[in-house]
Each structure stands twice: as C-alpha cells, then as structure tokens.
Tab-separated table of C-alpha atoms in Angstrom:
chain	number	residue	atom	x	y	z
Y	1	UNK	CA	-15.516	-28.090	6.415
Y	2	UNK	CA	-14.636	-28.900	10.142
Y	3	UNK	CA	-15.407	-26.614	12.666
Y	4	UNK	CA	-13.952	-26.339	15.898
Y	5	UNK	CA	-15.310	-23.499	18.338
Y	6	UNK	CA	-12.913	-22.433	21.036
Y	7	UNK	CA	-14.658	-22.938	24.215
Y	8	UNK	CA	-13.925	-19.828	25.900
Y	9	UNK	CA	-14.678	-16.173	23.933
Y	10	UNK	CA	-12.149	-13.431	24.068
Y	11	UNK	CA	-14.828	-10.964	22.731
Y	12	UNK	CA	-14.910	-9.467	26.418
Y	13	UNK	CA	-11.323	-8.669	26.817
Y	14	UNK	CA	-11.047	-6.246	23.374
Y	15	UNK	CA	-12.057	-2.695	24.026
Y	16	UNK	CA	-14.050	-2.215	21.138
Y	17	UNK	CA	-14.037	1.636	21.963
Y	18	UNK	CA	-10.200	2.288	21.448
Y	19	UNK	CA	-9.102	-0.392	18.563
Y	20	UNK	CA	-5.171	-0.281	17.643
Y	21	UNK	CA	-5.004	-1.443	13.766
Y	22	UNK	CA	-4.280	-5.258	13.509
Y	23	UNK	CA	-3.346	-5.997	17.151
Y	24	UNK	CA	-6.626	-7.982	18.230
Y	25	UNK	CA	-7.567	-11.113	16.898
Y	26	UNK	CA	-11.324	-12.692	16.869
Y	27	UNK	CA	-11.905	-16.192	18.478
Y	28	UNK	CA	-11.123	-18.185	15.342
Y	29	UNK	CA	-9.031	-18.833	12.212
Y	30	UNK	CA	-9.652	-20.931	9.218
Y	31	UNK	CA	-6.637	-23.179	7.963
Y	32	UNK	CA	-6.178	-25.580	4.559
Y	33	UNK	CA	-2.785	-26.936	3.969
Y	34	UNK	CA	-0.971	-27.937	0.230
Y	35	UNK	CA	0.850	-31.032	-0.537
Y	36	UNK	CA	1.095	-33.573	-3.113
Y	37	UNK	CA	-0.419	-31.449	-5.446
Y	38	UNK	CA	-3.474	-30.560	-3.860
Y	39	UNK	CA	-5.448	-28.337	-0.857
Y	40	UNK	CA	-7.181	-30.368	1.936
Y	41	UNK	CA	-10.469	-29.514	3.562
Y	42	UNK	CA	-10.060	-25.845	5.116
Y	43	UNK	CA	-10.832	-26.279	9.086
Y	44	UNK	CA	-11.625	-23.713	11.202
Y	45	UNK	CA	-10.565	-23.334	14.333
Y	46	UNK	CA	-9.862	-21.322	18.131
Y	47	UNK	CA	-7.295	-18.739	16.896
Y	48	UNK	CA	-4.044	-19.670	18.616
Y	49	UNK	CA	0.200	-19.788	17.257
Y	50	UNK	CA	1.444	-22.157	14.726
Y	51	UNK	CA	3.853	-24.589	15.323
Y	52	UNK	CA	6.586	-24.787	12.462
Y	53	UNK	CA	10.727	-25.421	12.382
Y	54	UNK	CA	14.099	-22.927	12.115
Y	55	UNK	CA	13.854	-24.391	8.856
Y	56	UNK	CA	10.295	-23.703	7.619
Y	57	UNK	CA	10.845	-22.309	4.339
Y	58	UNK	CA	9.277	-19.038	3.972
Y	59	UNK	CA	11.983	-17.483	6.953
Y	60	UNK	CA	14.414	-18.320	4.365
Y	61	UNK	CA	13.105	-17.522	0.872
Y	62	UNK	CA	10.264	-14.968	1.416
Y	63	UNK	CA	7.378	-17.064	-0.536
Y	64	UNK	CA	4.369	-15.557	1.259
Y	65	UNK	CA	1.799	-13.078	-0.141
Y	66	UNK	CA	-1.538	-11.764	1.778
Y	67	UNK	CA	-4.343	-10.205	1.121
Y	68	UNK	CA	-6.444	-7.308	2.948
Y	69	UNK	CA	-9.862	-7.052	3.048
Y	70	UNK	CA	-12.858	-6.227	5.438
Y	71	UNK	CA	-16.251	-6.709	6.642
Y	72	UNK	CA	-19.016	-4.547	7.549
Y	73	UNK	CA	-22.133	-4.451	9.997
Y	74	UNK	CA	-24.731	-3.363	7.945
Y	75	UNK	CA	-27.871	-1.313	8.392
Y	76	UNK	CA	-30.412	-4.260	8.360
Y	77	UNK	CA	-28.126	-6.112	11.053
Y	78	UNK	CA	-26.683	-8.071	8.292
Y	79	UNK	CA	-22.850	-8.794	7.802
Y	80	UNK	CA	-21.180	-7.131	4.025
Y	81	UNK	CA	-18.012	-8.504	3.064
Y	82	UNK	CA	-16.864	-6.155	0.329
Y	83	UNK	CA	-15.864	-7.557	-3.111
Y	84	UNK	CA	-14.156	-10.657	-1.481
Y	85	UNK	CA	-13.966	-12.428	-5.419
Y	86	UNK	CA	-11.555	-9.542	-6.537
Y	87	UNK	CA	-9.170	-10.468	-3.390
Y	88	UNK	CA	-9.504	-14.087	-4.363
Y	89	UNK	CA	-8.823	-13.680	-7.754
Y	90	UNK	CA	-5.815	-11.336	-6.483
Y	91	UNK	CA	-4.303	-13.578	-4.104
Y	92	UNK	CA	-4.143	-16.146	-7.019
Y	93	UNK	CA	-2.339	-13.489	-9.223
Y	94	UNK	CA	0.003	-12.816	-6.378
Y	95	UNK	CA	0.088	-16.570	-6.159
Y	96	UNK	CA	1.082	-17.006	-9.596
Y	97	UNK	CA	4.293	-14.312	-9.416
Y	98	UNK	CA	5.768	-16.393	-6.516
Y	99	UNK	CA	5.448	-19.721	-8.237
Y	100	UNK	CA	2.962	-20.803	-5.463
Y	101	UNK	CA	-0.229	-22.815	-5.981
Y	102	UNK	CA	-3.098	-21.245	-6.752
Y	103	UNK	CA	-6.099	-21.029	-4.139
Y	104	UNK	CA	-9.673	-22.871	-5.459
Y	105	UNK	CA	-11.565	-19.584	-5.142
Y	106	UNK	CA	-14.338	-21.547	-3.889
Y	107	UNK	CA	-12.411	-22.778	-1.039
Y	108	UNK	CA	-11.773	-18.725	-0.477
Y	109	UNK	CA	-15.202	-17.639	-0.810
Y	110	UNK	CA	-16.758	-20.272	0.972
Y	111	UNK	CA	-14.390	-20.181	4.022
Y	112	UNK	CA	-13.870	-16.562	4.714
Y	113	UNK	CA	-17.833	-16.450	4.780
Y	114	UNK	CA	-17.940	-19.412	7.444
Y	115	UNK	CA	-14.907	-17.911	9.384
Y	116	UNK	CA	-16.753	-14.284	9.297
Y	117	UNK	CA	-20.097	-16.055	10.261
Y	118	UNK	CA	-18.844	-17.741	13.215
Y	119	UNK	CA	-17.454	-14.521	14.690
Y	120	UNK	CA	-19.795	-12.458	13.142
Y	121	UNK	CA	-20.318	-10.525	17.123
Y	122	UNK	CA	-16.753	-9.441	16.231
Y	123	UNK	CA	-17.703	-6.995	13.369
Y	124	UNK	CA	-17.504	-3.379	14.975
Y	125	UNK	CA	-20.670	-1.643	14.799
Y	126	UNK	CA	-19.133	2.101	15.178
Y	127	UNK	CA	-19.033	4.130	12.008
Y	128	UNK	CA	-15.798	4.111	10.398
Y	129	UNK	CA	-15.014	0.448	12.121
Y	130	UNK	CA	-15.037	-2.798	10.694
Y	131	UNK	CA	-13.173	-6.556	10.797
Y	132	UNK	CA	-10.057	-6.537	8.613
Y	133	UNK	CA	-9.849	-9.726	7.292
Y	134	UNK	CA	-6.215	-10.970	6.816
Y	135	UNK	CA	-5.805	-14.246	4.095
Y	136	UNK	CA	-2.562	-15.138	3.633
Y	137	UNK	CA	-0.516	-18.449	2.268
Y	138	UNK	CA	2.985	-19.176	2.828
Y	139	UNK	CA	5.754	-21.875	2.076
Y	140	UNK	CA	5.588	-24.244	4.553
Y	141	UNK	CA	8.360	-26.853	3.852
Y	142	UNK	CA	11.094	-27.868	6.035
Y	143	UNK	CA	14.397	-27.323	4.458
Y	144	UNK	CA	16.825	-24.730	3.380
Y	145	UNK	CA	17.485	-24.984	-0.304
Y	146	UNK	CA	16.993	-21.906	-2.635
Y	147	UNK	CA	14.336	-23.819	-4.748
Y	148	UNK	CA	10.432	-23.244	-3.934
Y	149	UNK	CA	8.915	-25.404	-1.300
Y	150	UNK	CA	6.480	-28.418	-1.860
Y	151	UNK	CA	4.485	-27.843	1.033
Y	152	UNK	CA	2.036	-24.527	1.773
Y	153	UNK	CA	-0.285	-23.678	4.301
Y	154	UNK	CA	-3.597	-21.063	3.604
Y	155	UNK	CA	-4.445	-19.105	6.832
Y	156	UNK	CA	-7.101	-16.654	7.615
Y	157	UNK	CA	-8.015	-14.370	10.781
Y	158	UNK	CA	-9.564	-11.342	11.750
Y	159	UNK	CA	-9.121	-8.294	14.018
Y	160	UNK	CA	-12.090	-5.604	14.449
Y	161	UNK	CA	-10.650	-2.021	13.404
Y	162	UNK	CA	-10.925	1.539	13.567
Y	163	UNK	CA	-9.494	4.099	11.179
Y	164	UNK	CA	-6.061	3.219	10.033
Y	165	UNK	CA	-4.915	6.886	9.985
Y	166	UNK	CA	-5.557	9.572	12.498
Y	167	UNK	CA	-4.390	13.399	12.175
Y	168	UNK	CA	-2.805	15.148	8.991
Y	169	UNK	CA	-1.102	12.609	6.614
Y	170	UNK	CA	2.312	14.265	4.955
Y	171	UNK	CA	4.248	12.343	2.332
Y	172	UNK	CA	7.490	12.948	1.154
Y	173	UNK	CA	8.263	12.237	-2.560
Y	174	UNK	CA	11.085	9.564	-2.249
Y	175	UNK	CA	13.624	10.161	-4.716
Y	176	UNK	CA	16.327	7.209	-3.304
Y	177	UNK	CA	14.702	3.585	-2.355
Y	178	UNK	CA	12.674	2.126	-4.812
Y	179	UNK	CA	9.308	-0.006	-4.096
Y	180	UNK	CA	9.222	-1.876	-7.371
Y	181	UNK	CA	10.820	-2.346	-10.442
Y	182	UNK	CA	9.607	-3.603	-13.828
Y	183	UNK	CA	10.141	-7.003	-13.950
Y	184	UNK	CA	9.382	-7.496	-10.560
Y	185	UNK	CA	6.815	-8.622	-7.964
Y	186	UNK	CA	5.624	-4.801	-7.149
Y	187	UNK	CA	1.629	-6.164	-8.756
Y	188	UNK	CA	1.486	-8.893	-5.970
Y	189	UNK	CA	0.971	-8.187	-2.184
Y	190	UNK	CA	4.317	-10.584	-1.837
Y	191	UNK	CA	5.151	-9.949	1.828
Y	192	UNK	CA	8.829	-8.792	0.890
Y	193	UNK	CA	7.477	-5.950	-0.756
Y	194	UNK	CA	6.583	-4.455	2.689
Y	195	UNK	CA	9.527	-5.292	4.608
Y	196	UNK	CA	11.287	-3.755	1.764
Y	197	UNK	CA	9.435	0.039	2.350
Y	198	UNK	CA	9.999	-0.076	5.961
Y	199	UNK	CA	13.493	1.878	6.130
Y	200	UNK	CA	12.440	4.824	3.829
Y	201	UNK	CA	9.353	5.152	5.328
Y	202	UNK	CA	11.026	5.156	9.032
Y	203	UNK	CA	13.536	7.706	7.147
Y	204	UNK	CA	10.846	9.774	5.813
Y	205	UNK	CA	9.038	9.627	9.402
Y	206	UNK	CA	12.419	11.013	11.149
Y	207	UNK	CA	11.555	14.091	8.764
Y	208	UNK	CA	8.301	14.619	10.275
Y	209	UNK	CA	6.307	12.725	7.123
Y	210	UNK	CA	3.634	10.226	7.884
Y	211	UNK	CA	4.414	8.098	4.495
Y	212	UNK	CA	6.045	8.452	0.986
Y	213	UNK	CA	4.924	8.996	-2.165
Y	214	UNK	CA	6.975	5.869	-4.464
Y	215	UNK	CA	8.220	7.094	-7.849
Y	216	UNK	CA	9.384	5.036	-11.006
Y	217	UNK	CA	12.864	3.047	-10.322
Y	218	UNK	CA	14.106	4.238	-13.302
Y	219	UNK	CA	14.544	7.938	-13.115
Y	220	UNK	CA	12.117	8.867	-9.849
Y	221	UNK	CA	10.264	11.353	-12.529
Y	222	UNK	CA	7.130	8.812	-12.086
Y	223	UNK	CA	4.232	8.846	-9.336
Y	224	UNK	CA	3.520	5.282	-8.567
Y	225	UNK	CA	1.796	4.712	-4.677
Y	226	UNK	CA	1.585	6.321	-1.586
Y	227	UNK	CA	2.950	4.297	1.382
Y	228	UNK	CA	0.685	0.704	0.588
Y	229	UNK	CA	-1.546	2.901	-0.713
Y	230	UNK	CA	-2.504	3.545	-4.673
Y	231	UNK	CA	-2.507	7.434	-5.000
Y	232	UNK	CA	-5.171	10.017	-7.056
Y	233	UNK	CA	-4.596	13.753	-7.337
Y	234	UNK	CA	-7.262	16.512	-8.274
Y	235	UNK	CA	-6.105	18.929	-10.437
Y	236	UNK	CA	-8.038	21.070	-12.386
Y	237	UNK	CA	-11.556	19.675	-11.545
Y	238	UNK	CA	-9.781	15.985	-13.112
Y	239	UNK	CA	-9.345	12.820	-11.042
Y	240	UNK	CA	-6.103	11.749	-11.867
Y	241	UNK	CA	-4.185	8.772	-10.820
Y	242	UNK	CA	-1.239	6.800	-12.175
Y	243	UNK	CA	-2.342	3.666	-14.325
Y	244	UNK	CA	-1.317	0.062	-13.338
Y	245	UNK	CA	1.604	-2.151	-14.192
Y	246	UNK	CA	3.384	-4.572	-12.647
Y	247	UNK	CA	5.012	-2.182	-10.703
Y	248	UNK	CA	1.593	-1.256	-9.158
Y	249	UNK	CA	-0.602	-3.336	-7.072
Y	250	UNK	CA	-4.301	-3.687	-8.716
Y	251	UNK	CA	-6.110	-1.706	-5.519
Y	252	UNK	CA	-9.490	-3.026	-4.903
Y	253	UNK	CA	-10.631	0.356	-3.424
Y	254	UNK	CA	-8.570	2.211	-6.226
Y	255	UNK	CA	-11.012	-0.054	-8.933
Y	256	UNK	CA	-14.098	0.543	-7.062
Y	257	UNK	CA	-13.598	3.962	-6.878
Y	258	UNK	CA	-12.927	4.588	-10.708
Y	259	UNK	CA	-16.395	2.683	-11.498
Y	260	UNK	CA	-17.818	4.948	-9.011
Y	261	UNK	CA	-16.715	7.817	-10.381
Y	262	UNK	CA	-17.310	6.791	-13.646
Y	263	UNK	CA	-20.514	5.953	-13.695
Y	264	UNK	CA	-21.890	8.839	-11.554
Y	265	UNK	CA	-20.055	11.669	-13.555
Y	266	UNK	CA	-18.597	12.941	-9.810
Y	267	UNK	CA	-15.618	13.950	-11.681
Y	268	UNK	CA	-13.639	13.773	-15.093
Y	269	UNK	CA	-10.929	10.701	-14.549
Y	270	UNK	CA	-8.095	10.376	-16.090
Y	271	UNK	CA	-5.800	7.232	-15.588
Y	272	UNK	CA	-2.037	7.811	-17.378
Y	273	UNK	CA	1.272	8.784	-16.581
Y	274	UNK	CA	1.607	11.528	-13.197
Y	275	UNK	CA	5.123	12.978	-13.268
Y	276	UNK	CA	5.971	14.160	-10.191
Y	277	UNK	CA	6.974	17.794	-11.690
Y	278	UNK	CA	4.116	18.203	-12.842
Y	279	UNK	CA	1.755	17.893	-9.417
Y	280	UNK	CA	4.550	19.567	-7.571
Y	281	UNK	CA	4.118	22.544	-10.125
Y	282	UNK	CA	0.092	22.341	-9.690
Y	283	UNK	CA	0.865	22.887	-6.087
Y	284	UNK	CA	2.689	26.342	-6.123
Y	285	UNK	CA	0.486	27.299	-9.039
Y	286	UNK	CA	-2.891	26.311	-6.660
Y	287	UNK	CA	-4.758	24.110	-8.789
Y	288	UNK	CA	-4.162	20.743	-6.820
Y	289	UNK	CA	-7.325	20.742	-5.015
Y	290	UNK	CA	-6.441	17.188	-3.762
Y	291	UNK	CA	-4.904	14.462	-3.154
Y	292	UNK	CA	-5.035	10.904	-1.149
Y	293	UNK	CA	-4.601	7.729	-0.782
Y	294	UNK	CA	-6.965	4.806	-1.724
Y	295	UNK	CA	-6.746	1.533	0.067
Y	296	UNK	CA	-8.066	-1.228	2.169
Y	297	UNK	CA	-6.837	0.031	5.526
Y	298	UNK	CA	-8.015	3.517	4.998
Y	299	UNK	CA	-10.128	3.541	2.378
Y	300	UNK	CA	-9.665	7.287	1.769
Y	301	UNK	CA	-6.907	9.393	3.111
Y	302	UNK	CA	-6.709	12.729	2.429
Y	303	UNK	CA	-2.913	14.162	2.169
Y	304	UNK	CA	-2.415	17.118	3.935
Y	305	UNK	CA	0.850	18.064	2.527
Y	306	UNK	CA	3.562	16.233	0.115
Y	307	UNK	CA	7.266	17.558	0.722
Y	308	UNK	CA	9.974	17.768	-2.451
Y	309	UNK	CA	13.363	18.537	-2.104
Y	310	UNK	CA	13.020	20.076	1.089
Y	311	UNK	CA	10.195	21.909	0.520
Y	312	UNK	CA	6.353	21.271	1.654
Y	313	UNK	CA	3.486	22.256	-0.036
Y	314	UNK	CA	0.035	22.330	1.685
Y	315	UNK	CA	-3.109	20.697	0.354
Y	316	UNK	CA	-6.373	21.661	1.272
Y	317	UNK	CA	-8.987	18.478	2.910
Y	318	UNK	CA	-12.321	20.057	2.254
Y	319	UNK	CA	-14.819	18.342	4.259
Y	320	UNK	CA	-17.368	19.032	0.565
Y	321	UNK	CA	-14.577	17.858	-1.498
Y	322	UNK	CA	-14.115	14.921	-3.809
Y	323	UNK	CA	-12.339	12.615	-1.425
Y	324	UNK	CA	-14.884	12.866	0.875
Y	325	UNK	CA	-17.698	12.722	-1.260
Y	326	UNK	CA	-16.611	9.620	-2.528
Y	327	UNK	CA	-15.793	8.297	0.597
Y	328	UNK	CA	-19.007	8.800	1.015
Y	329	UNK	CA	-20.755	7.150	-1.831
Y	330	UNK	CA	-18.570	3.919	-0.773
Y	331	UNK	CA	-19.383	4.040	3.122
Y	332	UNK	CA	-23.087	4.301	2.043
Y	333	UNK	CA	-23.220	0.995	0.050
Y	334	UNK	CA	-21.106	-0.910	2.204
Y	335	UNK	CA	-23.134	-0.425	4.538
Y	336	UNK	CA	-27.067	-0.754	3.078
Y	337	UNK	CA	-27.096	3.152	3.461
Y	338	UNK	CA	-27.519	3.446	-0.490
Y	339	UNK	CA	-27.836	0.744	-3.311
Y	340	UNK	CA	-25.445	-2.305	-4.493
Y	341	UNK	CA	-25.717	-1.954	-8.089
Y	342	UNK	CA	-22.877	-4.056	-8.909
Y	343	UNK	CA	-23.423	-6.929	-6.261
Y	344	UNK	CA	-20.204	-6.135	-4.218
Y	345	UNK	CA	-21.140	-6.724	-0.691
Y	346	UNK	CA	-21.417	-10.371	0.066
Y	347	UNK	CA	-24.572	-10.500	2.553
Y	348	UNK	CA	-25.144	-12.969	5.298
C-alpha cells in the first residue's frame, strides 16, 4: 500500500498526561475508496479533513457504520492490538444491514497493522491508556436520492486514550425512548443508532444519571444495554447478562469476557432473558452484588447505582469483586502480564 508520512509530528503538542476521550488524533490515517464494484489500494496518509459536497450522501441517508477498537503497549515493548478479526468480521456484519459493501478483511487486518505501526510512539504507555482505533466506512456519492449510494470511502485513525469514565456511573432504567427494535439495525454499530440515544441520555443526565440502562421496545420489561455499553449483573454469586439479538450489538469485550469466565470457573454465567423487575427486586432484597458495563471504551464499568421510577438503589464496587477481577484477568493479557491462550492480541 502507499505510504505517505506527514513531514512534521504532532506527537509533541498532545499532553499525554491529561487525555480527553477521542479529541486527539495521531499523525496519520489510512484511506481505500469503493466504486465500480470494487476497493482500491488502502493509502495511508498525514491525518488531515476530507473534502466532500452538500450533497455527499451519507448527510442525507445515514449509511455509515464504525467500529471501536484499541491498541496496547505491551510489557516486552511490543504493540497488542486486541482481537482486531472480530471487529473486521463485525464491521462487515454492520456492513451487510446497511446494504453497503463488504470490507476484504485482509485489507482491514493488514492496514490497521501498518497504520498502528507507523504511529506506533502514539500508543500510551500509562496503565489504563491505550490508542482507540476508530474504522469507519461511509456513503460517499454525490446526490440526493433516497436509494443507496454507488460510491464509499473506508477511513481509519487513531487518538491515544485514558479511561472513558471517571467517578460513580448511575443509570437510569429508561422506560420512554427506545434504542432498537426487532427488525432493526440495533446489531450493527450504524452511526444513527448513536445519534438516536443522545436526547434520553442528555434527559437522563439532567436527572443527575451518567447513562441509561435500554429496555425491550416492546413493553420496557426487558434489560438490553447500558448507554453503548452491553450490561452483566451479579446476583446471587451468577454472572448474568441479557443474550444477543438483533436488537443487541455483538460486544467484543462482552464475548471475551464470557470465554474468560467460562473457562476459568470465576463465576457461574448465565446468558437469557434479565427483566428489569427482577434486578430492581434483587436490589432492595441485597443480593445484586454487581453490576457494569462491558465495552470497548471502558472495558469495565462498575455501576454505582441504577434509578427506577424515581427511586435509586445503591450498588456496591468492591475493589475484590468480580468486575474487577475480571478486569483484571483482561488487562493482564492485553498487556503480556499473563498468557494469550486464544491468540487475541495481534503482536508487532
């Protein structure tokens, strides 16, 4: 692929010591572009804007999807990507939903290594830090007809992180807006299905709650996600956490976690069915132990307190607990601190 190094580093101007989520960008970006049936060569480039029309297609029809992913600095001074396959083979599924073309994983794998390689002094070396890495396609077409467009370009950058969340997460179990619906695009990372949370969430934050907890469309009886999270409750000594669909996005860190859990006996795990009566009445009777949220950003985030109906109940963050035991056991092997036994970390 061609490479194109910017001739000027902005590595000097980020202060790696007090990182705001997703506002820095590293020196480059990697780029392929669709038409005619086919991706050309990905090139890789200085990060910089995009020029496009009032008339590009995606600001009129919403046909973009991303994906969220990061790397690690790991103890031998090597660079982990974790599990980037299962984001590839995601962003195709998302792909697939929004009648876009499917990405030649390939072309993934091989250019989010290059991309990562070439600004490899960008991964954060601080524990708990890393470089988010940000694929994303989008209909690139110039015209304003409500069919899908012919043209799409494949973009990826990077910004080094620290923790996504900082202080007590609350939640408020949303009973009104709806995230997903069956039938719908709630399995794909479609960009829409952010924009759509946006308003209850800002509601929910006007009530003094950090996120909300995303119940069934149907009746709101149903625990679905928390925020862009995918959610897990202890009760009982029992990992439990709501099984997918395609109202539910497929959570990387939610999968990895379940094999970890199986396969080390940390807890009993149950995936099925969480009505929302029935943690709320584990609360007030004190067996929820736990609860957080699993994803990307955060990883693990331990929920403080989830309000219902005007009413909050409190939920203990052990520092022994589960959560943080197996936030642990994944910190560990991304980075080199403990084995790889399933080959998850791409090393370089």
């Amino acid at each position: 692929m061609k490479i194109t190094k910017t001739k000027q580093s902005r590595i000097n101007d980020v202060d790696f010591s007090n990182l705001v989520f997703g506002t820095q960008f590293s020196d480059h970006m990697l780029i392929a572009e669709y038409s005619n049936g086919s991706w050309s060569e990905p090139e890789i480039k200085p990060y910089g804007p995009l020029s496009f029309t009032p008339a590009m297609h995606t600001l009129h029809y919403g046909q973009a999807i991303f994906e969220g992913q990061k790397a690690y600095y790991m103890e031998d001074g090597k660079i982990g990507i974790f599990r980037p396959e299962a984001n590839a083979k995601r962003l195709n599924h998302s792909a697939r939903r929004m009648f876009m073309p499917e990405l030649p994983e390939d072309l993934f794998m091989e250019g989010i290594q290059a991309l990562v390689d070439l600004d490899r002094q960008w991964v954060p070396k601080a524990e708990n830090h890393s470089l988010y890495l940000r694929p994303f396609m989008f209909g690139s077409s110039e015209f304003v007809a409500a069919r899908p467009s012919e043209k799409y370009i494949f973009c990826i950058i990077c910004s080094p992180v620290g923790p996504y969340y900082s202080g007590d997460v609350k939640v408020k179990v949303e009973e009104t807006f709806t995230r997903s619906a069956s039938g719908g695009v709630g399995s794909t990372k479609c960009a829409g299905n952010y924009g759509g949370a946006f308003f209850a969430t800002d509601q929910a934050r006007k009530e003094g709650y950090t996120q909300v907890i995303w119940t069934d469309h149907a009746n709101h009886e149903l625990v679905e996600e928390s925020g862009t999270m995918n959610v897990a409750f202890i009760i009982d000594d029992t990992f439990i956490t709501p099984p997918l669909s395609d109202r539910i996005l497929a959570g990387i860190t939610r999968d990895s976690i379940l094999t970890l859990l199986r396969d080390r006996g940390i807890v009993k795990v149950e995936e099925r069915p969480v009505k929302v009566e029935e943690v709320v009445n584990a609360a007030k009777e004190g067996r929820l132990q736990e609860a957080f949220g699993m994803g990307t950003a955060a990883v693990i985030s331990p929920i403080t307190s989830i309000g219902f109906r005007g009413t909050d109940y409190a939920i203990a963050t052990p520092q022994d607990g589960y959560a943080m035991r197996i936030k642990k056991e994944l910190t560990d092997l991304r980075s080199g601190a403990a084995e790889d036994p399933y080959g998850w970390m791409l090393k370089f």
